[in-house]
PDB file of C-alpha atoms in Angstrom:
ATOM      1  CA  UNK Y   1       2.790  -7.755 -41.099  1.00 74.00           C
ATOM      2  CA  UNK Y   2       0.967  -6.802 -44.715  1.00 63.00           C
ATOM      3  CA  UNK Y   3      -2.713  -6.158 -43.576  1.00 57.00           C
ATOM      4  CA  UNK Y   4      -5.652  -7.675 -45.579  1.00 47.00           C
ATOM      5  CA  UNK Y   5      -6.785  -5.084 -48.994  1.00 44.00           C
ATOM      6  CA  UNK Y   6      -9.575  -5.518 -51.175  1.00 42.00           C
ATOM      7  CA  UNK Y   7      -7.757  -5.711 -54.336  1.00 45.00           C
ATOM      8  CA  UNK Y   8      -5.493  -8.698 -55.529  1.00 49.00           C
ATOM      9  CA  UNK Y   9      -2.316  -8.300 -56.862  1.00 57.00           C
ATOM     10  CA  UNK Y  10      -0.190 -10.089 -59.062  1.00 61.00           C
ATOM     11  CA  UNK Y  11       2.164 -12.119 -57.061  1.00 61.00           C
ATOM     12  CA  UNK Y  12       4.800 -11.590 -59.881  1.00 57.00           C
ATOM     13  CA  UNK Y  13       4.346  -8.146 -58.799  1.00 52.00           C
ATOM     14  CA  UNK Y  14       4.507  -8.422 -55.203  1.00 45.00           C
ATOM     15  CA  UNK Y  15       8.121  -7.667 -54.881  1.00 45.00           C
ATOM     16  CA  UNK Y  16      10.594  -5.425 -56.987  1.00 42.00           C
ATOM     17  CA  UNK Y  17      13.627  -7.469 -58.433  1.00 36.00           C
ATOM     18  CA  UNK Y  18      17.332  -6.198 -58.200  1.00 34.00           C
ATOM     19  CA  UNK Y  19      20.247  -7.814 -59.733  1.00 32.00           C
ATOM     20  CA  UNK Y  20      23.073 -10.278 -57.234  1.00 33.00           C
ATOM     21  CA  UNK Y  21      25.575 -12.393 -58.072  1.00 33.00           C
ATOM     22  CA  UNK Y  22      24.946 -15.868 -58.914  1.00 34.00           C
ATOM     23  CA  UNK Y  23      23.223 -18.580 -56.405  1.00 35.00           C
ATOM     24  CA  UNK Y  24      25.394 -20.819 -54.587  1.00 34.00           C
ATOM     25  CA  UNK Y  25      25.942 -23.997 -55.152  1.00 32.00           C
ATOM     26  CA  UNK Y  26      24.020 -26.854 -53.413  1.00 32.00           C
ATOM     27  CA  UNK Y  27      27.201 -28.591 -52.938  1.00 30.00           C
ATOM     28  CA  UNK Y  28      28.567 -25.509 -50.853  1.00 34.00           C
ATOM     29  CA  UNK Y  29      25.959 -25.827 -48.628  1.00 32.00           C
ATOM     30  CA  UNK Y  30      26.940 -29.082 -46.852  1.00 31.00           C
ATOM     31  CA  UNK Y  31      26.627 -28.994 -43.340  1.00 33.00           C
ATOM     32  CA  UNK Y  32      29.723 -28.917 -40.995  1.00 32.00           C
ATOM     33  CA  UNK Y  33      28.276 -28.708 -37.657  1.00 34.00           C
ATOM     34  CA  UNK Y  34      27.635 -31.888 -34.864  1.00 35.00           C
ATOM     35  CA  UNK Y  35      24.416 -32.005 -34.050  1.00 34.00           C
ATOM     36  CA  UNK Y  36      24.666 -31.596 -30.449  1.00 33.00           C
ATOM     37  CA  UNK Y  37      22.485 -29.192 -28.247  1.00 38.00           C
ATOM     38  CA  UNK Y  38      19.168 -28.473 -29.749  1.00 46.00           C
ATOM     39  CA  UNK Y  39      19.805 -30.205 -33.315  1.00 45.00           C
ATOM     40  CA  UNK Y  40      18.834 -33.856 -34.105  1.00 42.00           C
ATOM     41  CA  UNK Y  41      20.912 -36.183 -36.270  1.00 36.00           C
ATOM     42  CA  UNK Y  42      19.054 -36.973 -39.379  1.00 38.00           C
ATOM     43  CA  UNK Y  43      20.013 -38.541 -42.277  1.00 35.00           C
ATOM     44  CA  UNK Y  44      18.703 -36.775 -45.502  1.00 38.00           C
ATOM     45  CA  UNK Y  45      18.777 -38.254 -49.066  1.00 39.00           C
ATOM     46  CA  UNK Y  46      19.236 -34.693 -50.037  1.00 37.00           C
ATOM     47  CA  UNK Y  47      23.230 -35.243 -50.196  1.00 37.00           C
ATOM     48  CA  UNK Y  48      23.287 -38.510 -51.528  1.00 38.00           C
ATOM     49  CA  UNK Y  49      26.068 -40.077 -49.677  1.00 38.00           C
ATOM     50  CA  UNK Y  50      24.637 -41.776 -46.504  1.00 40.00           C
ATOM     51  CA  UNK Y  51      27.155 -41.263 -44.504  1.00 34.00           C
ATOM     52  CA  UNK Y  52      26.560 -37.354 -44.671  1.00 36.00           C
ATOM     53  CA  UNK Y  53      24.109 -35.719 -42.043  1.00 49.00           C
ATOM     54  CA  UNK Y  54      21.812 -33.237 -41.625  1.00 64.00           C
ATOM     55  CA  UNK Y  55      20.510 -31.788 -38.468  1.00 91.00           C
ATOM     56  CA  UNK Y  56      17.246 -31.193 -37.844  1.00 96.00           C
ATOM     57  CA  UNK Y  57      16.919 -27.759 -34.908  1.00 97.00           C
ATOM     58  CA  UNK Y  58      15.019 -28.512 -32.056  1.00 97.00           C
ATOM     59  CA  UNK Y  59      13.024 -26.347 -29.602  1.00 97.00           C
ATOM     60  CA  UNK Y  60      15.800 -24.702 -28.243  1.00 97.00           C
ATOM     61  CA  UNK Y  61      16.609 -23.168 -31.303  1.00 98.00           C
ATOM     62  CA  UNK Y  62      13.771 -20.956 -31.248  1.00 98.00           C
ATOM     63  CA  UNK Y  63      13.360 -20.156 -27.901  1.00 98.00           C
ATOM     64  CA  UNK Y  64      15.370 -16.822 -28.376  1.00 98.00           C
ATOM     65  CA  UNK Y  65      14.524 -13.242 -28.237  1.00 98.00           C
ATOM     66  CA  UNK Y  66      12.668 -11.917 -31.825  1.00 98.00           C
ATOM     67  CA  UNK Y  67      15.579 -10.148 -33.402  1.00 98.00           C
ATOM     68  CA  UNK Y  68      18.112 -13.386 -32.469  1.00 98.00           C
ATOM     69  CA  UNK Y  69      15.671 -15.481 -34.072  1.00 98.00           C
ATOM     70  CA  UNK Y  70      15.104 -13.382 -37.403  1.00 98.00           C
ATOM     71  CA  UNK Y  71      18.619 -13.443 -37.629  1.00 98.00           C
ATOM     72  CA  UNK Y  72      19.304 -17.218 -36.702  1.00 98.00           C
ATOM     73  CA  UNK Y  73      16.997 -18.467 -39.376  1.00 98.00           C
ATOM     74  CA  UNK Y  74      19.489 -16.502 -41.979  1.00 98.00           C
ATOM     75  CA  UNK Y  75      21.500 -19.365 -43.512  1.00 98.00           C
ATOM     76  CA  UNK Y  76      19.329 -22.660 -42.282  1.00 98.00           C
ATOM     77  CA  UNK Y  77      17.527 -24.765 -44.621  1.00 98.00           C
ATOM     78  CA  UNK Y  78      13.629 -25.129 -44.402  1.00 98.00           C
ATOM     79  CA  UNK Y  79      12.436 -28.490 -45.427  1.00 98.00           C
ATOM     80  CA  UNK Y  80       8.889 -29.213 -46.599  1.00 98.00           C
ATOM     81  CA  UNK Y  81       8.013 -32.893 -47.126  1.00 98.00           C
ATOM     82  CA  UNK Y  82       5.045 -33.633 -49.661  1.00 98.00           C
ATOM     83  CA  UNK Y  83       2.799 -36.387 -48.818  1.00 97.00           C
ATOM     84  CA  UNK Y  84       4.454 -39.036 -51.969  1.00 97.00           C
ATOM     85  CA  UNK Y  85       7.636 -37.977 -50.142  1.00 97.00           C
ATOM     86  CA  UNK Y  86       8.952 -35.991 -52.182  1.00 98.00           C
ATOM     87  CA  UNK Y  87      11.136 -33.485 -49.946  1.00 98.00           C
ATOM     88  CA  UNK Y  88      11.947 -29.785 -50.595  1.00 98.00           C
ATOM     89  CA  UNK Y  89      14.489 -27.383 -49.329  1.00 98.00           C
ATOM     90  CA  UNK Y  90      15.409 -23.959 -49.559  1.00 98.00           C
ATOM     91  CA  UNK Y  91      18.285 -21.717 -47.805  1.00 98.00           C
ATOM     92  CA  UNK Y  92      16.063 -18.657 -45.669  1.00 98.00           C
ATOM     93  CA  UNK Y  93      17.675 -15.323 -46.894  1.00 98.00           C
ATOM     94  CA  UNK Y  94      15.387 -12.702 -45.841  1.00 98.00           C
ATOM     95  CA  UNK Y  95      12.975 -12.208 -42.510  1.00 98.00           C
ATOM     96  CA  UNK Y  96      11.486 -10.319 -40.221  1.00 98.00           C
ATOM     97  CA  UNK Y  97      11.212  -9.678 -36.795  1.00 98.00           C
ATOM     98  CA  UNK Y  98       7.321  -8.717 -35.314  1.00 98.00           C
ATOM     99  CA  UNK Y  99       7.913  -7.713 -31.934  1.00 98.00           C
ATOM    100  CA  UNK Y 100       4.643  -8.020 -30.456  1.00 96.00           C
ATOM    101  CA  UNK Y 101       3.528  -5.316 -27.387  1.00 94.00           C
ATOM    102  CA  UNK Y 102       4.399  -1.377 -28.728  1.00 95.00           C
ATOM    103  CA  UNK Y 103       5.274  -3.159 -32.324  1.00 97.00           C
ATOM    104  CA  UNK Y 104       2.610  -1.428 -34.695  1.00 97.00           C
ATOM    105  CA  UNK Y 105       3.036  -3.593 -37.573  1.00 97.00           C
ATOM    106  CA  UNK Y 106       2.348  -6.684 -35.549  1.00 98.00           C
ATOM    107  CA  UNK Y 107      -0.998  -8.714 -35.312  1.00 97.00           C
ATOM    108  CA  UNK Y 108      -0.322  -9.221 -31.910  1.00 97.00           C
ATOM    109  CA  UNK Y 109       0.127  -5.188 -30.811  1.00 97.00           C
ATOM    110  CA  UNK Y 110      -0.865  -3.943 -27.992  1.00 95.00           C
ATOM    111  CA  UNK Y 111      -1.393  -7.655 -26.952  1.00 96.00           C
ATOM    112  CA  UNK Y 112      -4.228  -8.498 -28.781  1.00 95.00           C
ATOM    113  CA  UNK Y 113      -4.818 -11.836 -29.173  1.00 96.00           C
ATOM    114  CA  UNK Y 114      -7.138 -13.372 -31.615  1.00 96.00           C
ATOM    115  CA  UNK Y 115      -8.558 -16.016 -33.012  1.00 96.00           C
ATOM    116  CA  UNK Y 116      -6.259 -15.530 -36.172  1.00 96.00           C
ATOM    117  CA  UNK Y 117      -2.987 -14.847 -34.438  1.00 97.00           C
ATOM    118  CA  UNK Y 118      -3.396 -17.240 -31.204  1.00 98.00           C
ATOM    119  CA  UNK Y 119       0.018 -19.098 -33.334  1.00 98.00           C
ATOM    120  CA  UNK Y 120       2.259 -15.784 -31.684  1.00 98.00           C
ATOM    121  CA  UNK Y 121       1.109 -16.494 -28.234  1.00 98.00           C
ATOM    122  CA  UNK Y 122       2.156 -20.227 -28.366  1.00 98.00           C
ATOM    123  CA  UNK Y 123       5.585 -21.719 -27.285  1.00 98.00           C
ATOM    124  CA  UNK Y 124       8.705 -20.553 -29.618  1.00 98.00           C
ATOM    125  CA  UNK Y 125       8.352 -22.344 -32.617  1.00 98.00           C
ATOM    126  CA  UNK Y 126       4.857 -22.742 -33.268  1.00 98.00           C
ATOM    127  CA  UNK Y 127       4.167 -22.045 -37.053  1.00 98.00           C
ATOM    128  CA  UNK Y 128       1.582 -18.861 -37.786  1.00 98.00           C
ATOM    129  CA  UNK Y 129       0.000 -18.986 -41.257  1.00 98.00           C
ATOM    130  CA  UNK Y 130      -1.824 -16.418 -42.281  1.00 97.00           C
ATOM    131  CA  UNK Y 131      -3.946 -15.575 -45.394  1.00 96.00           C
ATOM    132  CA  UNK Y 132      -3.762 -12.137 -47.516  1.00 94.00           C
ATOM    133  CA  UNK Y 133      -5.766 -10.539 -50.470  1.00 90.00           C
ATOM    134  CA  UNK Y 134      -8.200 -14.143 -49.421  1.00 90.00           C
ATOM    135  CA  UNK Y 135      -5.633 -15.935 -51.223  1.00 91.00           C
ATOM    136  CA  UNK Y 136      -1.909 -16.179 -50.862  1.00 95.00           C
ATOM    137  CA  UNK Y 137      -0.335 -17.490 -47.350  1.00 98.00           C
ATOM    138  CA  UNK Y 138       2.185 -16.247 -45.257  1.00 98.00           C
ATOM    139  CA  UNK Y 139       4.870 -18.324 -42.945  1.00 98.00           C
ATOM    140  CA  UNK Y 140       6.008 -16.794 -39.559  1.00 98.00           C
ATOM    141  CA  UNK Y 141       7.387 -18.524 -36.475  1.00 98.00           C
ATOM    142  CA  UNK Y 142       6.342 -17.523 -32.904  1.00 98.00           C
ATOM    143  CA  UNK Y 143       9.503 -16.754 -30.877  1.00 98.00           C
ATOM    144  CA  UNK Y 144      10.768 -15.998 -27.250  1.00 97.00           C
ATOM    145  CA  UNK Y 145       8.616 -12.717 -26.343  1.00 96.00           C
ATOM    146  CA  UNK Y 146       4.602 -12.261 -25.733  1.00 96.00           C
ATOM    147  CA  UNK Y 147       3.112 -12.267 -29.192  1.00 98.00           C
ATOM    148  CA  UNK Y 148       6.780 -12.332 -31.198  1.00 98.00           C
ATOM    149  CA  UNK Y 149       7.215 -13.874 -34.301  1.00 98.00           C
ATOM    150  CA  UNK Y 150       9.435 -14.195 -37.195  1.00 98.00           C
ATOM    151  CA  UNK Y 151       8.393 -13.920 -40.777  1.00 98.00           C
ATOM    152  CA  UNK Y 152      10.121 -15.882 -43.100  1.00 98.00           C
ATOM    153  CA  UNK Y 153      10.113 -13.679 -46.226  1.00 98.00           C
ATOM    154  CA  UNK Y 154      12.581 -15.695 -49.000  1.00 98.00           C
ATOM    155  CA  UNK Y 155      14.512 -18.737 -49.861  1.00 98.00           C
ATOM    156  CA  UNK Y 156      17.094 -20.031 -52.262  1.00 98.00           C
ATOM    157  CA  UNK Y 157      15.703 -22.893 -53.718  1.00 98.00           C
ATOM    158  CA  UNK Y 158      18.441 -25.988 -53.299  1.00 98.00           C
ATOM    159  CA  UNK Y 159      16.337 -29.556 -53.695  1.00 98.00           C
ATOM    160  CA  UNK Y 160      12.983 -29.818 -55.536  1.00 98.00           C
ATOM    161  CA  UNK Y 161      13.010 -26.844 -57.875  1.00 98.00           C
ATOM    162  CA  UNK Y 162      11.028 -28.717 -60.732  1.00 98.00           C
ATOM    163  CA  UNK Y 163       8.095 -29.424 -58.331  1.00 98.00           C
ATOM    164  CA  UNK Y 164       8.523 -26.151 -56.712  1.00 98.00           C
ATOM    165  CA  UNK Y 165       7.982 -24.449 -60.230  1.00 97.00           C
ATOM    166  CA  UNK Y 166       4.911 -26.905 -60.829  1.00 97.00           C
ATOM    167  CA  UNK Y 167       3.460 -25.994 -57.801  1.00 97.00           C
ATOM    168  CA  UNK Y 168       4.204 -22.081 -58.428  1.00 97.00           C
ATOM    169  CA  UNK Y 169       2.650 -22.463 -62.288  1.00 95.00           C
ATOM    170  CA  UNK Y 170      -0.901 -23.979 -60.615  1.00 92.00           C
ATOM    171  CA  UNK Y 171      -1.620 -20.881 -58.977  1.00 85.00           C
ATOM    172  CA  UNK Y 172      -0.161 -18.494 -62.020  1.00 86.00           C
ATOM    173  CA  UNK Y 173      -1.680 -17.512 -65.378  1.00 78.00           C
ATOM    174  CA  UNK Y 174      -1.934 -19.303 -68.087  1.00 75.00           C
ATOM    175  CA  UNK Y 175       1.054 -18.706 -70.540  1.00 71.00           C
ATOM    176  CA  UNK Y 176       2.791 -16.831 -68.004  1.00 79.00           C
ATOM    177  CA  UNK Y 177       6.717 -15.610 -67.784  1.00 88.00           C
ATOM    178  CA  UNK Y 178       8.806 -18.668 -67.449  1.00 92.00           C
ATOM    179  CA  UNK Y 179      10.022 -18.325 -63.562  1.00 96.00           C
ATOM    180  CA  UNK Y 180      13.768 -18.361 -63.063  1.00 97.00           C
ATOM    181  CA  UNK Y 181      14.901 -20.645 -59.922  1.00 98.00           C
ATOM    182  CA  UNK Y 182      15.767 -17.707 -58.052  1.00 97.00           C
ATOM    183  CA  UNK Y 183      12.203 -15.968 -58.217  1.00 98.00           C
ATOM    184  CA  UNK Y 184      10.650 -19.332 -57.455  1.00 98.00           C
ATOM    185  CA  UNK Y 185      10.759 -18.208 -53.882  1.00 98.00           C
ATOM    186  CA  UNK Y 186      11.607 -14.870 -53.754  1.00 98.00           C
ATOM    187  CA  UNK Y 187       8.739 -13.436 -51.137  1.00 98.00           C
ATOM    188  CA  UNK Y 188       6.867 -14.795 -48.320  1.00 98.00           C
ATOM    189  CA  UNK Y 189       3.725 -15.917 -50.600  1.00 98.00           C
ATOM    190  CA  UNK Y 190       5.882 -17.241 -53.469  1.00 98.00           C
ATOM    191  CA  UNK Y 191       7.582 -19.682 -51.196  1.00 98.00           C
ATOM    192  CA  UNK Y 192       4.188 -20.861 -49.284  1.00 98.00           C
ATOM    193  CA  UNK Y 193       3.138 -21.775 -52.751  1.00 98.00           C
ATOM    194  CA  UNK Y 194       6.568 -23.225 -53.911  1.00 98.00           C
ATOM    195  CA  UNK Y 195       6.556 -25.336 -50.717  1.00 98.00           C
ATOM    196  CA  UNK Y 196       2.836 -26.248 -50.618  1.00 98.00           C
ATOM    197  CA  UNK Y 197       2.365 -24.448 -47.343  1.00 98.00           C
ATOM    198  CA  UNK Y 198      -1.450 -23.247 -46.518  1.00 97.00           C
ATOM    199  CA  UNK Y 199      -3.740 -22.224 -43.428  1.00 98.00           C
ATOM    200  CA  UNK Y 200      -3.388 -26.409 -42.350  1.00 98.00           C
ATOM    201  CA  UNK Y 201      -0.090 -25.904 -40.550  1.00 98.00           C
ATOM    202  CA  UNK Y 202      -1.166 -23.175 -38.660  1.00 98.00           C
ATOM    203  CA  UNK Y 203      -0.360 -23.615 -34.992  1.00 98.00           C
ATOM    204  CA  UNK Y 204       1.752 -26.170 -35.658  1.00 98.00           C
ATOM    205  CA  UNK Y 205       5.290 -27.161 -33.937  1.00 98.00           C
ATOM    206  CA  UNK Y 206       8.224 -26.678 -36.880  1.00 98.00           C
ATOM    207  CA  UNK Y 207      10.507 -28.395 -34.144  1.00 97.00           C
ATOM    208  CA  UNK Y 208       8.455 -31.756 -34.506  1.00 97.00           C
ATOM    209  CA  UNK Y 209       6.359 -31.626 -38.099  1.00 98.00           C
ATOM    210  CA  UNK Y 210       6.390 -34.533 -40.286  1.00 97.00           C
ATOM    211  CA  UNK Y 211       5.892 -32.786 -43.273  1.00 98.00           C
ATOM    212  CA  UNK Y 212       7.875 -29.394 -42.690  1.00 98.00           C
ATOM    213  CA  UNK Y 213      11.152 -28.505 -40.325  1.00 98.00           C
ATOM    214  CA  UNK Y 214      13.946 -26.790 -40.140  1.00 98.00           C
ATOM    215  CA  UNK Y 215      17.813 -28.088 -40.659  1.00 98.00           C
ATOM    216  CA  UNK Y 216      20.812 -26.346 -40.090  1.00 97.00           C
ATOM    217  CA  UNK Y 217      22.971 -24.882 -42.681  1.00 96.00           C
ATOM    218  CA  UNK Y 218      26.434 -25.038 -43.184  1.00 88.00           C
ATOM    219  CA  UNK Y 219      27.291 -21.628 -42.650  1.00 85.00           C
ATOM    220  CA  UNK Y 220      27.860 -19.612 -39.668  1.00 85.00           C
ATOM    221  CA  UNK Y 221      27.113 -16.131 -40.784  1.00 93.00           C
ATOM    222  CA  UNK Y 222      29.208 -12.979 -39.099  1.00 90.00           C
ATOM    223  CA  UNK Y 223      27.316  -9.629 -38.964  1.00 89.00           C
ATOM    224  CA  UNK Y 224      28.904  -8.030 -42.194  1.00 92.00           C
ATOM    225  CA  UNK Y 225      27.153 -10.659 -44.226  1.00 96.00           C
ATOM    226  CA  UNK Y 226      23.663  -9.779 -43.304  1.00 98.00           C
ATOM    227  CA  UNK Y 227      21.801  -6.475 -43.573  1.00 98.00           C
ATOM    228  CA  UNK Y 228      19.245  -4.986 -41.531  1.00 98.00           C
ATOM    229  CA  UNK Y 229      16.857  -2.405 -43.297  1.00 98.00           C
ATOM    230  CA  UNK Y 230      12.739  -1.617 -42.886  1.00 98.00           C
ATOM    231  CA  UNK Y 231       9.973  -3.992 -43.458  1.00 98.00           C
ATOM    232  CA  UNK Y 232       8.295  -3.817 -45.911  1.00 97.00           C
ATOM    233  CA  UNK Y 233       4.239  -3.195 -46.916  1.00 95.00           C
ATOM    234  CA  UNK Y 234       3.495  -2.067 -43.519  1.00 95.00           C
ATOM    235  CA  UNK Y 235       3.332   1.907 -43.984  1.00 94.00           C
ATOM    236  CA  UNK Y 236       0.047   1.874 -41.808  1.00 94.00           C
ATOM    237  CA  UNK Y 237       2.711   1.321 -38.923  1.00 96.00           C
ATOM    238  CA  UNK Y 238       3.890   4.916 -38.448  1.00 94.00           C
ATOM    239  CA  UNK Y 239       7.426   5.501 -36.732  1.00 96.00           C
ATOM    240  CA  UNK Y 240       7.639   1.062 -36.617  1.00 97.00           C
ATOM    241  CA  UNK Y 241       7.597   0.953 -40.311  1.00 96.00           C
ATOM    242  CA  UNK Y 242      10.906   2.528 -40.444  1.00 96.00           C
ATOM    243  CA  UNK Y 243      12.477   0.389 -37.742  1.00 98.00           C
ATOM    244  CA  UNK Y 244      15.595  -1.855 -39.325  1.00 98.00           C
ATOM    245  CA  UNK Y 245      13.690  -5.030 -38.640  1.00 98.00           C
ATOM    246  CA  UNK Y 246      14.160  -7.023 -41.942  1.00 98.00           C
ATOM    247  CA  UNK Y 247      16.929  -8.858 -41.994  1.00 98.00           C
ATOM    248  CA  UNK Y 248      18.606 -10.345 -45.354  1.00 98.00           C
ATOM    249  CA  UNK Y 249      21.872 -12.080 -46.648  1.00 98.00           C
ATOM    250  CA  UNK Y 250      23.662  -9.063 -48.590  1.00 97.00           C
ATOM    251  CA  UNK Y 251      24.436 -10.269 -52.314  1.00 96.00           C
ATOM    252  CA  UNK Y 252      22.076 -13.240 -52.640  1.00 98.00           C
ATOM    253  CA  UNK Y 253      19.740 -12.948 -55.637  1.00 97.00           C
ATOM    254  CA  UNK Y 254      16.579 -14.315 -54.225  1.00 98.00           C
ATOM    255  CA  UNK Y 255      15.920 -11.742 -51.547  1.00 98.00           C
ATOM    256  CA  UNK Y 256      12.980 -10.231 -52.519  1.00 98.00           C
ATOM    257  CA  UNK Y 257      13.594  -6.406 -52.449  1.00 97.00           C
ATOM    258  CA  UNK Y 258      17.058  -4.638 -51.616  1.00 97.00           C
ATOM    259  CA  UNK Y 259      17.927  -2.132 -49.975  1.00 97.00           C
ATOM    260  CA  UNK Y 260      20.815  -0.243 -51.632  1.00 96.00           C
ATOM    261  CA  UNK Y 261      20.864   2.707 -48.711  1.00 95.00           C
ATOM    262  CA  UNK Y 262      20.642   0.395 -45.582  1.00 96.00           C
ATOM    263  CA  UNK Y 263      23.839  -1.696 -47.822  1.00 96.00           C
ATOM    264  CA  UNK Y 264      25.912   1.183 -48.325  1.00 94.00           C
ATOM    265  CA  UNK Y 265      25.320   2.175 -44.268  1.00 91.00           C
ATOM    266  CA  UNK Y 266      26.471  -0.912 -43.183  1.00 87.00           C
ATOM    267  CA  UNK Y 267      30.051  -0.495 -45.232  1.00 73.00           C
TER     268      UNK Y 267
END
């Protein structure tokens, strides 16, 4: 997890861009599954027909081993709920896995447990938000495991990308770069600012939140669709920072830095 530096960085900066294919469509991403197990029946005004669901993924969902989780979340839709009611969603492309124990890069190495970090210890699914440079946020999810958690690292904007931009323009400079949807979430600061997400839903339960969750996608993705490469900003971590630990959809233009070698090892 990116330590704490003195200097601040341009967020616009914070990630190197690569060229993908186009987005997919919103109306691809229907969901086709029933709901039953650890996913509640919801209906969402996202999809405009009422007779359409969506399915909201309960506890049991993250109750899984680190690595499962990171690459569970690949493909499901996280939902953030403004308090006029406005609700956003994006598709999670990119995450990754902190291990906890012997993991170097993790707050929560070597078991140390903090005032900051307490969020990892807590039962699977408890939200961790943590602050870097003293002003941008970060989103992770505490898992199965002592310490574990996921970070979620990028979305593809689907519902809300007007008020995501608005909310990524009140924290940018003045006549800044017009943002293209796919960079409106595009690392794991841009989309706590696209989605409104601060330090206030730390420790908090993203099976039962009123104003952020977790629904599940529409597509079941097979291993060949999702690469596994190193984490990044964590050099400090020694032999961990080279572990395959980030895990992203291959070909989707709003993962926030690609890794062409880890790609062409996984052909």
């Amino acid at each position: 997890m990116p330590r704490k530096r003195r200097w601040v960085p341009n967020l616009e900066d914070e990630e190197q861009k690569s060229s993908h294919p186009e987005n997919r469509s919103v109306e691809n991403l229907l969901p086709t599954q029933d709901g039953k197990g650890d996913a509640c029946s919801v209906t969402s005004k996202y999809f405009g027909d009422e007779k359409m669901k969506t399915f909201r993924l309960g506890s049991d969902f993250f109750n899984q081993p680190c690595i499962s989780l990171a690459k569970s979340f690949l493909g499901q839709i996280l939902v953030r709920k403004l308090p006029d009611g406005t609700e956003l969603r994006g598709r999670i492309v990119e995450a990754e896995a902190y291990l906890g124990g012997e993991d170097e890069a993790s707050h929560s190495a070597r078991g140390k447990q903090t005032e900051r970090n307490v969020a990892m210890f807590m039962p699977a699914g408890t939200m961790y938000v943590y602050q870097i440079y003293g002003i941008y946020f970060c989103l992770n999810v505490s898992s199965h495991g002592e310490g574990a958690a996921v970070l979620l690292r990028s979305l593809e904007p689907l519902q809300g990308l007007d008020t995501m931009r608005h909310l990524r323009n009140l924290r940018r400079k003045e006549n800044g770069k017009a943002l293209k949807d796919w960079e409106l979430c595009n690392g794991p600061s841009k989309l706590c600012q696209a989605l409104n997400i601060n330090k206030s839903f730390d420790r908090r339960d993203l099976a039962s939140d009123d104003e952020v969750w977790l629904e599940r996608g529409s597509e079941v993705l097979g291993d060949q669709a999702i690469i596994a490469a190193a984490r990044i900003g964590i050099n400090y971590a020694g032999e961990w920072a080279q572990k395959p630990l980030r895990f992203y959809i291959k070909g989707d233009k709003c993962v926030s830095v690609v890794n062409k070698s880890a790609e062409r090892n996984s052909t």
